[in-house]
Amino acid sequence: MYNPTVARLTYRALLGRRRAAILFVLPGLLLLIAAAVRGFNGADDQIAADVLGGFALATMVPLIGVIAGTGAIGPEIDDGSIVYLLAKPVKRPSIIFTKLIVAIAVTMVFSAVPTFLAGYILNGNGQQVAVAYTVAALVASIAYSALFLLLGTVSRHAVVIGLVYALVWEAVFGTLIEGAKTLSVQQWALAVAEKVTGDGLIASDVGLPVAVALLAGVTVAATWYAGHKLRTLTLAGDE
């Protein structure tokens, strides 16, 4: 299912000079914030959890997911170069699966790694806060990558829609409105983080079994449907 050639081309597209510069901005900002907070407040477990939850998981991870997920396939569809890839003897599910793996890898590196480092800067991983949010960032990276890869497959306005989702739904509705919290990747990831700490520092409105089921279900469903839409796009091109 994994195609090295497709992966290499996708990595090259995602880590080009302009997009890579954007990817480094948010992690760099998180580390600067962590250093400033530690300098002014010292090591504090609750403050560390608030910073990692409020900025890293609620804002940075979904935004990086937007860049990596939509960027893995959206530009190729927009400029028509996807036709050349589809003309090759590569199975369509293999294309989607490979691009998903690349998007997940990029999202994890640019979100989970700085989250871990920021956690250590903030409180030295006191009460496993850094590890908890790193695990949350890792599982959220998988779901976000699948969702935004699907979005890049079905819409030419994937980046705009993804940004609205990340900044409005996840950062606002998924944090403040009770009903929306159940349908938030952020809350699902927080359920995993809560299990790691287990001391009340981190709380989620979704139970762990439900969160794990939703994370897995959304990832599988989004990946399958992206593959289905890519096959439809192929047929339309052939006609």
GROMACS .gro file of N, CA, C and O in nm, residues 24-41 51-52 55 60 114-115 117-119 121-122:
model
  116
   24PHE      N    1   0.736   2.585   1.039
   24PHE     CA    2   0.824   2.612   1.152
   24PHE      C    3   0.774   2.727   1.241
   24PHE      O    4   0.819   2.740   1.355
   25VAL      N    5   0.683   2.809   1.190
   25VAL     CA    6   0.640   2.928   1.264
   25VAL      C    7   0.569   2.892   1.393
   25VAL      O    8   0.604   2.941   1.502
   26LEU      N    9   0.467   2.807   1.386
   26LEU     CA   10   0.388   2.774   1.504
   26LEU      C   11   0.469   2.700   1.611
   26LEU      O   12   0.461   2.735   1.729
   27PRO      N   13   0.548   2.598   1.575
   27PRO     CA   14   0.631   2.535   1.679
   27PRO      C   15   0.729   2.633   1.743
   27PRO      O   16   0.750   2.630   1.865
   28GLY      N   17   0.786   2.720   1.661
   28GLY     CA   18   0.877   2.820   1.716
   28GLY      C   19   0.807   2.913   1.813
   28GLY      O   20   0.861   2.947   1.920
   29LEU      N   21   0.684   2.953   1.778
   29LEU     CA   22   0.606   3.040   1.866
   29LEU      C   23   0.572   2.970   1.996
   29LEU      O   24   0.579   3.030   2.104
   30LEU      N   25   0.536   2.842   1.988
   30LEU     CA   26   0.506   2.766   2.110
   30LEU      C   27   0.627   2.760   2.203
   30LEU      O   28   0.614   2.780   2.325
   31LEU      N   29   0.745   2.736   2.149
   31LEU     CA   30   0.864   2.728   2.232
   31LEU      C   31   0.898   2.864   2.294
   31LEU      O   32   0.941   2.871   2.410
   32LEU      N   33   0.876   2.970   2.218
   32LEU     CA   34   0.899   3.105   2.273
   32LEU      C   35   0.801   3.135   2.387
   32LEU      O   36   0.840   3.189   2.491
   33ILE      N   37   0.675   3.099   2.367
   33ILE     CA   38   0.575   3.119   2.472
   33ILE      C   39   0.611   3.038   2.596
   33ILE      O   40   0.604   3.088   2.710
   34ALA      N   41   0.651   2.913   2.576
   34ALA     CA   42   0.687   2.827   2.688
   34ALA      C   43   0.803   2.885   2.766
   34ALA      O   44   0.803   2.886   2.891
   35ALA      N   45   0.905   2.935   2.695
   35ALA     CA   46   1.022   2.993   2.762
   35ALA      C   47   0.983   3.119   2.840
   35ALA      O   48   1.030   3.139   2.953
   36ALA      N   49   0.897   3.201   2.780
   36ALA     CA   50   0.855   3.324   2.847
   36ALA      C   51   0.772   3.293   2.972
   36ALA      O   52   0.792   3.354   3.078
   37VAL      N   53   0.680   3.199   2.961
   37VAL     CA   54   0.596   3.162   3.075
   37VAL      C   55   0.681   3.104   3.188
   37VAL      O   56   0.661   3.137   3.305
   38ARG      N   57   0.775   3.019   3.152
   38ARG     CA   58   0.863   2.960   3.255
   38ARG      C   59   0.946   3.070   3.321
   38ARG      O   60   0.968   3.069   3.444
   39GLY      N   61   0.993   3.165   3.241
   39GLY     CA   62   1.074   3.272   3.297
   39GLY      C   63   0.998   3.361   3.393
   39GLY      O   64   1.051   3.404   3.496
   40PHE      N   65   0.871   3.387   3.364
   40PHE     CA   66   0.790   3.476   3.449
   40PHE      C   67   0.724   3.404   3.566
   40PHE      O   68   0.706   3.463   3.673
   41ASN      N   69   0.686   3.277   3.547
   41ASN     CA   70   0.608   3.208   3.650
   41ASN      C   71   0.679   3.091   3.715
   41ASN      O   72   0.629   3.037   3.814
   51VAL      N   73  -0.113   2.601   2.895
   51VAL     CA   74  -0.044   2.646   2.774
   51VAL      C   75  -0.047   2.538   2.666
   51VAL      O   76  -0.079   2.564   2.550
   52LEU      N   77  -0.016   2.416   2.707
   52LEU     CA   78  -0.013   2.306   2.609
   52LEU      C   79  -0.152   2.274   2.556
   52LEU      O   80  -0.169   2.242   2.439
   55PHE      N   81  -0.284   2.631   2.354
   55PHE     CA   82  -0.218   2.671   2.230
   55PHE      C   83  -0.173   2.550   2.148
   55PHE      O   84  -0.206   2.539   2.030
   60MET      N   85  -0.217   2.484   1.747
   60MET     CA   86  -0.103   2.446   1.664
   60MET      C   87  -0.125   2.315   1.590
   60MET      O   88  -0.102   2.305   1.469
  114PRO      N   89   0.759   1.956   1.915
  114PRO     CA   90   0.764   2.083   1.990
  114PRO      C   91   0.674   2.084   2.113
  114PRO      O   92   0.706   2.153   2.211
  115THR      N   93   0.565   2.008   2.112
  115THR     CA   94   0.480   1.999   2.230
  115THR      C   95   0.557   1.935   2.346
  115THR      O   96   0.551   1.981   2.461
  117LEU      N   97   0.888   1.927   2.381
  117LEU     CA   98   0.993   2.019   2.423
  117LEU      C   99   0.935   2.134   2.506
  117LEU      O  100   0.993   2.173   2.609
  118ALA      N  101   0.820   2.186   2.463
  118ALA     CA  102   0.757   2.296   2.537
  118ALA      C  103   0.715   2.248   2.676
  118ALA      O  104   0.728   2.323   2.775
  119GLY      N  105   0.667   2.126   2.686
  119GLY     CA  106   0.629   2.072   2.816
  119GLY      C  107   0.746   2.062   2.910
  119GLY      O  108   0.735   2.094   3.030
  121ILE      N  109   1.015   2.248   2.894
  121ILE     CA  110   1.054   2.386   2.929
  121ILE      C  111   0.963   2.440   3.038
  121ILE      O  112   1.008   2.505   3.133
  122LEU      N  113   0.834   2.411   3.028
  122LEU     CA  114   0.736   2.469   3.120
  122LEU      C  115   0.747   2.413   3.261
  122LEU      O  116   0.745   2.488   3.359
   0.00000   0.00000   0.00000
